[in-house]
Structure formats: C-alpha cells, structure tokens
PDB file of C-alpha atoms in Angstrom:
ATOM      1  CA  UNK A   1      28.961  10.530  16.044  1.00  0.00           C
ATOM      2  CA  UNK A   2      27.221  12.868  13.577  1.00  0.00           C
ATOM      3  CA  UNK A   3      24.218  14.793  14.755  1.00  0.00           C
ATOM      4  CA  UNK A   4      21.258  15.220  12.492  1.00  0.00           C
ATOM      5  CA  UNK A   5      19.106  18.221  13.070  1.00  0.00           C
ATOM      6  CA  UNK A   6      15.375  18.062  12.596  1.00  0.00           C
ATOM      7  CA  UNK A   7      15.573  20.479   9.656  1.00  0.00           C
ATOM      8  CA  UNK A   8      18.160  18.319   7.909  1.00  0.00           C
ATOM      9  CA  UNK A   9      16.044  15.219   8.479  1.00  0.00           C
ATOM     10  CA  UNK A  10      12.921  16.913   7.098  1.00  0.00           C
ATOM     11  CA  UNK A  11      14.813  18.195   4.068  1.00  0.00           C
ATOM     12  CA  UNK A  12      16.111  14.667   3.404  1.00  0.00           C
ATOM     13  CA  UNK A  13      12.528  13.401   3.283  1.00  0.00           C
ATOM     14  CA  UNK A  14      11.355  16.284   1.072  1.00  0.00           C
ATOM     15  CA  UNK A  15      14.180  16.023  -1.463  1.00  0.00           C
ATOM     16  CA  UNK A  16      12.796  12.991  -3.374  1.00  0.00           C
ATOM     17  CA  UNK A  17       9.429  14.713  -3.767  1.00  0.00           C
ATOM     18  CA  UNK A  18      11.044  17.212  -6.143  1.00  0.00           C
ATOM     19  CA  UNK A  19      11.398  14.418  -8.680  1.00  0.00           C
ATOM     20  CA  UNK A  20       8.341  14.141 -10.922  1.00  0.00           C
ATOM     21  CA  UNK A  21       8.611  10.343 -11.268  1.00  0.00           C
ATOM     22  CA  UNK A  22       8.945   9.872  -7.525  1.00  0.00           C
ATOM     23  CA  UNK A  23       6.104  12.185  -6.544  1.00  0.00           C
ATOM     24  CA  UNK A  24       3.697  10.885  -9.217  1.00  0.00           C
ATOM     25  CA  UNK A  25       4.282   7.258  -8.216  1.00  0.00           C
ATOM     26  CA  UNK A  26       3.841   8.129  -4.564  1.00  0.00           C
ATOM     27  CA  UNK A  27       0.594  10.014  -5.256  1.00  0.00           C
ATOM     28  CA  UNK A  28      -0.679   7.181  -7.459  1.00  0.00           C
ATOM     29  CA  UNK A  29       0.064   4.693  -4.676  1.00  0.00           C
ATOM     30  CA  UNK A  30      -1.688   6.832  -2.078  1.00  0.00           C
ATOM     31  CA  UNK A  31      -4.784   7.332  -4.260  1.00  0.00           C
ATOM     32  CA  UNK A  32      -4.952   3.615  -5.013  1.00  0.00           C
ATOM     33  CA  UNK A  33      -4.736   2.839  -1.312  1.00  0.00           C
ATOM     34  CA  UNK A  34      -7.501   5.329  -0.544  1.00  0.00           C
ATOM     35  CA  UNK A  35      -9.561   3.652  -3.265  1.00  0.00           C
ATOM     36  CA  UNK A  36      -8.995   0.253  -1.675  1.00  0.00           C
ATOM     37  CA  UNK A  37     -10.185   1.595   1.690  1.00  0.00           C
ATOM     38  CA  UNK A  38     -13.270   3.050  -0.023  1.00  0.00           C
ATOM     39  CA  UNK A  39     -14.104  -0.132  -1.935  1.00  0.00           C
ATOM     40  CA  UNK A  40     -13.928  -2.216   1.202  1.00  0.00           C
ATOM     41  CA  UNK A  41     -15.956   0.331   3.173  1.00  0.00           C
ATOM     42  CA  UNK A  42     -18.768   0.463   0.610  1.00  0.00           C
ATOM     43  CA  UNK A  43     -19.017  -3.218  -0.305  1.00  0.00           C
ATOM     44  CA  UNK A  44     -18.168  -5.210   2.827  1.00  0.00           C
ATOM     45  CA  UNK A  45     -21.084  -5.029   5.233  1.00  0.00           C
ATOM     46  CA  UNK A  46     -20.217  -5.450   8.929  1.00  0.00           C
ATOM     47  CA  UNK A  47     -22.131  -8.411  10.330  1.00  0.00           C
ATOM     48  CA  UNK A  48     -21.647 -11.432  12.539  1.00  0.00           C
ATOM     49  CA  UNK A  49     -21.413 -13.888   9.639  1.00  0.00           C
ATOM     50  CA  UNK A  50     -17.915 -14.849   8.500  1.00  0.00           C
ATOM     51  CA  UNK A  51     -16.664 -13.574   5.141  1.00  0.00           C
ATOM     52  CA  UNK A  52     -14.387 -15.218   2.617  1.00  0.00           C
ATOM     53  CA  UNK A  53     -10.890 -13.769   2.817  1.00  0.00           C
ATOM     54  CA  UNK A  54      -9.068 -15.902   0.257  1.00  0.00           C
ATOM     55  CA  UNK A  55      -9.964 -18.015  -2.757  1.00  0.00           C
ATOM     56  CA  UNK A  56      -7.750 -20.613  -4.379  1.00  0.00           C
ATOM     57  CA  UNK A  57      -8.500 -22.271  -7.725  1.00  0.00           C
ATOM     58  CA  UNK A  58      -7.412 -25.641  -6.354  1.00  0.00           C
ATOM     59  CA  UNK A  59      -9.262 -25.653  -3.034  1.00  0.00           C
ATOM     60  CA  UNK A  60     -11.894 -22.928  -3.428  1.00  0.00           C
ATOM     61  CA  UNK A  61     -12.438 -20.712  -0.406  1.00  0.00           C
ATOM     62  CA  UNK A  62      -9.630 -21.576   1.976  1.00  0.00           C
ATOM     63  CA  UNK A  63      -9.669 -18.670   4.439  1.00  0.00           C
ATOM     64  CA  UNK A  64     -12.736 -17.419   6.286  1.00  0.00           C
ATOM     65  CA  UNK A  65     -12.798 -14.783   8.996  1.00  0.00           C
ATOM     66  CA  UNK A  66     -14.484 -11.746  10.499  1.00  0.00           C
ATOM     67  CA  UNK A  67     -15.520  -8.875   8.220  1.00  0.00           C
ATOM     68  CA  UNK A  68     -12.935  -6.445   9.587  1.00  0.00           C
ATOM     69  CA  UNK A  69     -10.050  -8.677   8.491  1.00  0.00           C
ATOM     70  CA  UNK A  70     -10.686  -7.591   4.889  1.00  0.00           C
ATOM     71  CA  UNK A  71      -9.229  -4.225   5.930  1.00  0.00           C
ATOM     72  CA  UNK A  72      -5.836  -5.916   6.381  1.00  0.00           C
ATOM     73  CA  UNK A  73      -5.435  -5.663   2.594  1.00  0.00           C
ATOM     74  CA  UNK A  74      -5.558  -1.874   2.656  1.00  0.00           C
ATOM     75  CA  UNK A  75      -3.648  -1.654   5.934  1.00  0.00           C
ATOM     76  CA  UNK A  76      -0.793  -3.712   4.528  1.00  0.00           C
ATOM     77  CA  UNK A  77      -0.760  -1.429   1.481  1.00  0.00           C
ATOM     78  CA  UNK A  78      -0.501   1.634   3.703  1.00  0.00           C
ATOM     79  CA  UNK A  79       2.375   0.098   5.665  1.00  0.00           C
ATOM     80  CA  UNK A  80       4.150  -0.767   2.401  1.00  0.00           C
ATOM     81  CA  UNK A  81       3.773   2.827   1.187  1.00  0.00           C
ATOM     82  CA  UNK A  82       5.188   4.240   4.420  1.00  0.00           C
ATOM     83  CA  UNK A  83       8.122   1.839   4.706  1.00  0.00           C
ATOM     84  CA  UNK A  84       9.076   2.093   1.036  1.00  0.00           C
ATOM     85  CA  UNK A  85       8.869   5.887   1.100  1.00  0.00           C
ATOM     86  CA  UNK A  86      11.095   6.057   4.168  1.00  0.00           C
ATOM     87  CA  UNK A  87      13.651   3.675   2.648  1.00  0.00           C
ATOM     88  CA  UNK A  88      13.561   5.499  -0.693  1.00  0.00           C
ATOM     89  CA  UNK A  89      13.970   8.899   0.932  1.00  0.00           C
ATOM     90  CA  UNK A  90      16.921   7.708   3.007  1.00  0.00           C
ATOM     91  CA  UNK A  91      18.830   6.264   0.053  1.00  0.00           C
ATOM     92  CA  UNK A  92      17.726   8.877  -2.507  1.00  0.00           C
ATOM     93  CA  UNK A  93      20.841  11.040  -2.350  1.00  0.00           C
ATOM     94  CA  UNK A  94      23.253   8.138  -2.945  1.00  0.00           C
ATOM     95  CA  UNK A  95      21.263   5.683  -5.073  1.00  0.00           C
ATOM     96  CA  UNK A  96      18.549   7.434  -7.057  1.00  0.00           C
ATOM     97  CA  UNK A  97      17.887   4.537  -9.426  1.00  0.00           C
ATOM     98  CA  UNK A  98      17.273   2.136  -6.546  1.00  0.00           C
ATOM     99  CA  UNK A  99      15.043   4.715  -4.914  1.00  0.00           C
ATOM    100  CA  UNK A 100      13.019   5.025  -8.143  1.00  0.00           C
ATOM    101  CA  UNK A 101      12.720   1.245  -8.373  1.00  0.00           C
ATOM    102  CA  UNK A 102      11.451   0.974  -4.816  1.00  0.00           C
ATOM    103  CA  UNK A 103       8.817   3.666  -5.275  1.00  0.00           C
ATOM    104  CA  UNK A 104       7.848   2.229  -8.680  1.00  0.00           C
ATOM    105  CA  UNK A 105       7.313  -1.208  -7.186  1.00  0.00           C
ATOM    106  CA  UNK A 106       5.246   0.417  -4.460  1.00  0.00           C
ATOM    107  CA  UNK A 107       2.753   1.534  -7.114  1.00  0.00           C
ATOM    108  CA  UNK A 108       2.776  -1.950  -8.650  1.00  0.00           C
ATOM    109  CA  UNK A 109       2.117  -3.547  -5.257  1.00  0.00           C
ATOM    110  CA  UNK A 110      -0.802  -1.163  -4.705  1.00  0.00           C
ATOM    111  CA  UNK A 111      -2.294  -2.207  -8.052  1.00  0.00           C
ATOM    112  CA  UNK A 112      -2.014  -5.860  -7.054  1.00  0.00           C
ATOM    113  CA  UNK A 113      -3.591  -5.147  -3.667  1.00  0.00           C
ATOM    114  CA  UNK A 114      -6.443  -3.294  -5.402  1.00  0.00           C
ATOM    115  CA  UNK A 115      -7.008  -6.339  -7.593  1.00  0.00           C
ATOM    116  CA  UNK A 116      -6.972  -8.580  -4.514  1.00  0.00           C
ATOM    117  CA  UNK A 117      -9.501  -6.333  -2.763  1.00  0.00           C
ATOM    118  CA  UNK A 118     -11.794  -6.374  -5.808  1.00  0.00           C
ATOM    119  CA  UNK A 119     -11.631 -10.164  -5.980  1.00  0.00           C
ATOM    120  CA  UNK A 120     -12.349 -10.549  -2.258  1.00  0.00           C
ATOM    121  CA  UNK A 121     -15.327  -8.213  -2.645  1.00  0.00           C
ATOM    122  CA  UNK A 122     -16.621 -10.201  -5.630  1.00  0.00           C
ATOM    123  CA  UNK A 123     -16.346 -13.452  -3.663  1.00  0.00           C
ATOM    124  CA  UNK A 124     -18.457 -11.999  -0.863  1.00  0.00           C
ATOM    125  CA  UNK A 125     -21.213 -10.357  -2.935  1.00  0.00           C
TER     126      UNK A 125
END
C-alpha cells in the first residue's frame, strides 16, 4: 500500500494552479461565488415573512420558504467549486484535458447560479 506524505499531497493540489487556464477559471469561479454571497446579503432582507425561492413560467411561484434558504444558491456553488477543484487536482497529472473541462464547467455553473440568484432577488423585490 503506497504511502502519501503530506508534502506530496499538497504539491499534487498546487500543481494545477500553475496552469493559467486552470487558475483563471478557478479565480473567476471564486469571485463569482463571492459576488453571489454579496448580492444575496445586500438585497434579501431577513424577516419573518416567507420569500419566493423559485419561479416557473408555467405555475408562477412554486417554492416559498424562509429568507435564509436563498443562501443555499451560493452555498451549493461553493460546494461545487470545492468538489470540482479536488477532483480536478487529483486527476490533473493523468488527464489534463478532463481536468480543464471540469474546472471550465465550474465557472459556467457559477455563472448560471449567479443568474439564478439575480432572478430570485428580482422576484422578491
């Protein structure tokens, strides 16, 4: 059974960051996620009234809940960033193209989550 030292493990997670494409997509994803947190913080006012969490063109507002549940959008984005970075860093040395695809789709998912957060905010204003 091979033993991995802590230094080897840390160097495996730092290696993908040397790639410009990888690091720029990761930074873009992180900044978008921070922006989502900020948008929700500034526009969703904590109160006892329920807020609209989802809108459907067929049924209208179909999900209502407490104000703090809007933060699940940004929390899910943060979890996606972490999981995709870990997976990409693990497979980076063997499959760089797949690693680039994963981190590229992470940025795309963050853009979609930002759009979802903006739409949820607009529904509740």
